[in-house]
Amino acid sequence: MTEQKNDRMYGLGILKGLGLAFRHFLQTYIDDFRHLGKRYKTPEGIAYRSSKDVSGIFTVQYPEEKLPVPEEFRFIPFLVYEEKDGQIEYRCTSCGICAKVCPPQCIWIVRATDPNTGRPIPDPAEFYIDIDICMNCGYCAEYCPFDAIKMDHDYELATYDRKDNVYDKAKLGKPVSYYASIRPVNYQREEKARREAEAQKAARRSIA
Ligand code: SF4
Ligand code: SF4
């Protein structure tokens, strides 16, 4: 008796599930007609399909179309540099913390040395990341004390040659303006914290 009842219940569940899938399927056409000509291949269409209001089933015509990624999306890390008087200045001090915390150990850094004294200086002479090994965890960016390494949004990195996937310092470097453009909320928060820390330092100096 109980088995028959369960069968009936299970059968109803399947029908309900199919009904739901069918409703979504129909909704696709309703949505297409509602946004006639605007749902596909337009920036507004992509914005709509990325929104919570979207209904029905849709196809993203990649690579012609790309859904925008959220700010916290992370792919391969990049090195942030400042542009001062036409010169590039990497924020990295070659402290090596990122290389230490990287779980698959895919970061290699060579610290620069002073040509006169031979002593190490806080600047990376070389910086490599093997992007085939990187697991996109973001630990390097989380632990860097200088906001010098950040996670990129660019995911179109396919190459034909394995050697091209070991990125050097030049390939990893991107200006701070790029960082601000892909992660505006994070950038503003860090800049605010930096300004506050500088103001506190200045206040301590004036008291001393
Ligand atoms: S990226 Fe950051 S953590 Fe890594 S070596 Fe440079 S300063 Fe240190
Ligand atoms: S994202 Fe993770 S795996 Fe990739 S370099 Fe940074 S710490 Fe290593």
Short mmCIF file of C-alpha atoms and ligand atoms in Angstrom, two decimals:
data_model
loop_
_atom_site.label_atom_id
_atom_site.label_comp_id
_atom_site.label_asym_id
_atom_site.label_seq_id
_atom_site.Cartn_x
_atom_site.Cartn_y
_atom_site.Cartn_z
CA MET A 1 0.00 0.00 0.00
CA THR A 2 2.72 2.42 1.11
CA GLU A 3 4.78 1.51 -1.97
CA GLN A 4 1.87 2.34 -4.30
CA LYS A 5 1.36 5.65 -2.51
CA ASN A 6 5.06 6.49 -2.91
CA ASP A 7 4.88 5.62 -6.60
CA ARG A 8 2.00 7.99 -7.04
CA MET A 9 3.89 10.69 -5.13
CA TYR A 10 7.05 10.15 -7.17
CA GLY A 11 5.09 10.22 -10.42
CA LEU A 12 3.53 13.53 -9.45
CA GLY A 13 6.92 14.95 -8.61
CA ILE A 14 8.28 14.03 -12.01
CA LEU A 15 5.30 15.65 -13.72
CA LYS A 16 5.72 18.78 -11.65
CA GLY A 17 9.41 18.91 -12.59
CA LEU A 18 8.63 18.47 -16.27
CA GLY A 19 5.97 21.17 -16.01
CA LEU A 20 8.49 23.56 -14.52
CA ALA A 21 11.04 22.83 -17.26
CA PHE A 22 8.32 23.33 -19.89
CA ARG A 23 7.30 26.67 -18.31
CA HIS A 24 10.93 27.85 -18.51
CA PHE A 25 11.06 26.70 -22.12
CA LEU A 26 7.92 28.70 -23.04
CA GLN A 27 9.17 31.69 -21.07
CA THR A 28 12.16 31.78 -23.41
CA TYR A 29 9.91 32.66 -26.36
CA ILE A 30 7.80 35.08 -24.33
CA ASP A 31 10.97 36.88 -23.26
CA ASP A 32 12.30 36.89 -26.82
CA PHE A 33 9.11 38.54 -28.08
CA ARG A 34 8.97 40.97 -25.18
CA HIS A 35 12.49 42.21 -25.94
CA LEU A 36 12.18 41.79 -29.69
CA GLY A 37 15.51 42.46 -31.37
CA LYS A 38 17.11 43.75 -28.19
CA ARG A 39 17.72 40.60 -26.22
CA TYR A 40 20.70 39.42 -28.26
CA LYS A 41 23.84 41.05 -29.61
CA THR A 42 23.35 44.39 -27.89
CA PRO A 43 25.00 45.69 -24.70
CA GLU A 44 21.51 46.19 -23.22
CA GLY A 45 20.62 42.60 -24.07
CA ILE A 46 23.74 41.29 -22.35
CA ALA A 47 23.04 43.50 -19.32
CA TYR A 48 19.48 42.15 -19.18
CA ARG A 49 20.59 38.53 -19.50
CA SER A 50 23.08 39.08 -16.65
CA SER A 51 20.38 40.54 -14.42
CA LYS A 52 18.10 38.88 -11.90
CA ASP A 53 15.06 39.79 -14.08
CA VAL A 54 15.97 37.40 -16.84
CA SER A 55 13.66 34.45 -17.46
CA GLY A 56 13.61 31.51 -19.83
CA ILE A 57 16.59 29.87 -21.43
CA PHE A 58 19.18 31.87 -23.35
CA THR A 59 22.40 31.28 -25.21
CA VAL A 60 25.46 33.48 -24.88
CA GLN A 61 26.96 33.84 -28.36
CA TYR A 62 30.54 33.55 -27.15
CA PRO A 63 33.03 34.88 -28.23
CA GLU A 64 31.02 37.64 -29.94
CA GLU A 65 29.14 38.10 -26.68
CA LYS A 66 30.54 37.90 -23.19
CA LEU A 67 28.66 38.12 -19.94
CA PRO A 68 30.33 40.63 -17.63
CA VAL A 69 32.15 39.05 -14.70
CA PRO A 70 31.57 40.23 -11.11
CA GLU A 71 34.22 42.34 -9.38
CA GLU A 72 35.42 39.45 -7.22
CA PHE A 73 35.90 37.15 -10.21
CA ARG A 74 39.50 35.94 -10.27
CA PHE A 75 41.63 34.29 -12.87
CA ILE A 76 45.40 34.77 -13.13
CA PRO A 77 47.25 37.25 -10.89
CA PHE A 78 48.92 40.38 -12.27
CA LEU A 79 51.53 42.74 -10.86
CA VAL A 80 50.35 46.29 -10.22
CA TYR A 81 52.62 49.15 -11.21
CA GLU A 82 52.38 52.93 -10.74
CA GLU A 83 53.19 55.33 -13.56
CA LYS A 84 55.26 58.22 -12.24
CA ASP A 85 56.79 60.84 -14.58
CA GLY A 86 56.57 58.43 -17.50
CA GLN A 87 58.36 55.73 -15.49
CA ILE A 88 56.92 52.38 -14.46
CA GLU A 89 57.26 51.57 -10.77
CA TYR A 90 56.16 48.14 -9.60
CA ARG A 91 54.59 48.06 -6.17
CA CYS A 92 56.23 44.69 -5.51
CA THR A 93 59.09 44.70 -3.01
CA SER A 94 60.06 41.09 -3.74
CA CYS A 95 59.36 40.16 -0.12
CA GLY A 96 58.45 36.65 -1.30
CA ILE A 97 55.31 36.22 0.84
CA CYS A 98 53.13 35.43 -2.20
CA ALA A 99 55.57 32.73 -3.33
CA LYS A 100 55.53 31.21 0.17
CA VAL A 101 51.74 31.06 0.49
CA CYS A 102 51.05 29.90 -3.08
CA PRO A 103 49.65 26.36 -2.62
CA PRO A 104 50.93 24.85 -5.91
CA GLN A 105 54.20 26.85 -5.70
CA CYS A 106 53.93 28.43 -9.15
CA ILE A 107 55.55 31.79 -8.32
CA TRP A 108 59.29 32.41 -8.72
CA ILE A 109 60.92 35.68 -7.73
CA VAL A 110 64.50 36.88 -8.10
CA ARG A 111 65.28 39.83 -5.88
CA ALA A 112 67.25 42.69 -7.42
CA THR A 113 70.61 43.68 -5.96
CA ASP A 114 72.36 47.02 -5.68
CA PRO A 115 74.99 47.07 -8.46
CA ASN A 116 77.46 48.91 -6.21
CA THR A 117 77.12 47.01 -2.96
CA GLY A 118 75.65 43.72 -4.19
CA ARG A 119 73.12 43.90 -1.38
CA PRO A 120 69.49 42.93 -2.05
CA ILE A 121 67.06 45.77 -2.70
CA PRO A 122 63.23 45.71 -2.42
CA ASP A 123 62.55 45.27 -6.11
CA PRO A 124 61.94 42.14 -8.19
CA ALA A 125 64.61 41.67 -10.87
CA GLU A 126 62.53 38.78 -12.18
CA PHE A 127 59.05 37.58 -11.37
CA TYR A 128 57.43 34.52 -12.94
CA ILE A 129 54.08 32.80 -12.60
CA ASP A 130 53.33 29.53 -14.33
CA ILE A 131 49.71 30.14 -15.26
CA ASP A 132 49.12 26.47 -16.14
CA ILE A 133 49.83 25.55 -12.52
CA CYS A 134 48.08 28.51 -10.90
CA MET A 135 44.80 27.36 -9.35
CA ASN A 136 43.29 30.88 -9.20
CA CYS A 137 42.94 30.70 -5.41
CA GLY A 138 43.85 34.36 -4.88
CA TYR A 139 46.05 33.68 -1.82
CA CYS A 140 48.93 35.69 -3.31
CA ALA A 141 46.70 38.76 -3.63
CA GLU A 142 45.18 38.22 -0.18
CA TYR A 143 48.53 37.98 1.59
CA CYS A 144 50.54 40.64 -0.28
CA PRO A 145 51.18 43.43 2.24
CA PHE A 146 51.74 46.03 -0.50
CA ASP A 147 48.65 45.53 -2.75
CA ALA A 148 51.19 44.67 -5.42
CA ILE A 149 49.58 41.56 -6.85
CA LYS A 150 45.91 41.30 -7.76
CA MET A 151 43.66 38.80 -9.46
CA ASP A 152 42.82 39.55 -13.07
CA HIS A 153 39.49 39.23 -14.89
CA ASP A 154 41.01 38.23 -18.22
CA TYR A 155 40.26 34.57 -18.89
CA GLU A 156 41.04 34.38 -22.62
CA LEU A 157 44.62 33.17 -22.30
CA ALA A 158 44.77 30.10 -24.54
CA THR A 159 48.06 29.59 -26.38
CA TYR A 160 49.56 26.96 -28.66
CA ASP A 161 52.86 26.72 -26.83
CA ARG A 162 53.30 25.60 -23.21
CA LYS A 163 56.32 27.92 -22.89
CA ASP A 164 54.06 30.96 -23.45
CA ASN A 165 52.24 30.14 -20.24
CA VAL A 166 55.10 31.02 -17.93
CA TYR A 167 54.48 34.75 -17.52
CA ASP A 168 57.40 37.03 -16.74
CA LYS A 169 57.39 40.38 -15.01
CA ALA A 170 56.65 42.33 -18.20
CA LYS A 171 53.73 40.09 -19.10
CA LEU A 172 52.37 40.17 -15.56
CA GLY A 173 52.61 43.95 -15.14
CA LYS A 174 49.51 46.13 -15.45
CA PRO A 175 48.96 49.77 -14.42
CA VAL A 176 47.09 50.69 -11.27
CA SER A 177 44.46 52.40 -13.48
CA TYR A 178 43.63 48.95 -14.90
CA TYR A 179 43.26 47.55 -11.40
CA ALA A 180 40.94 50.47 -10.49
CA SER A 181 38.85 49.79 -13.60
CA ILE A 182 38.22 46.08 -12.95
CA ARG A 183 37.94 46.26 -9.13
CA PRO A 184 36.65 49.76 -8.35
CA VAL A 185 35.21 48.91 -4.91
CA ASN A 186 38.39 47.17 -3.74
CA TYR A 187 40.56 49.95 -5.16
CA GLN A 188 38.58 52.70 -3.41
CA ARG A 189 38.67 50.81 -0.10
CA GLU A 190 42.45 50.32 -0.28
CA GLU A 191 43.08 53.94 -1.29
CA LYS A 192 40.94 55.16 1.62
CA ALA A 193 42.90 52.96 4.04
CA ARG A 194 46.16 54.22 2.54
CA ARG A 195 45.14 57.88 2.91
CA GLU A 196 44.07 57.31 6.53
CA ALA A 197 47.35 55.56 7.37
CA GLU A 198 49.33 58.42 5.81
CA ALA A 199 47.29 61.01 7.72
CA GLN A 200 47.92 59.17 11.00
CA LYS A 201 51.64 58.98 10.24
CA ALA A 202 51.74 62.70 9.44
CA ALA A 203 49.89 63.47 12.68
CA ARG A 204 52.38 61.39 14.73
CA ARG A 205 55.31 63.18 13.03
CA SER A 206 53.84 66.60 13.82
CA ILE A 207 53.45 65.66 17.53
CA ALA A 208 57.05 64.40 17.69
S1 SF4 B 1 53.76 40.58 -4.95
FE1 SF4 B 1 53.52 41.27 -2.84
S2 SF4 B 1 53.82 39.45 -1.59
FE2 SF4 B 1 54.63 38.99 -3.64
S3 SF4 B 1 56.78 39.47 -3.48
FE3 SF4 B 1 55.75 41.28 -4.28
S4 SF4 B 1 55.31 42.53 -2.48
FE4 SF4 B 1 55.79 40.47 -1.73
S1 SF4 B 2 46.28 32.57 -7.38
FE1 SF4 B 2 46.89 30.95 -5.91
S2 SF4 B 2 47.84 29.43 -7.19
FE2 SF4 B 2 47.74 31.27 -8.44
S3 SF4 B 2 49.70 32.28 -8.10
FE3 SF4 B 2 48.28 33.12 -6.59
S4 SF4 B 2 48.57 31.86 -4.75
FE4 SF4 B 2 49.46 30.75 -6.48
#
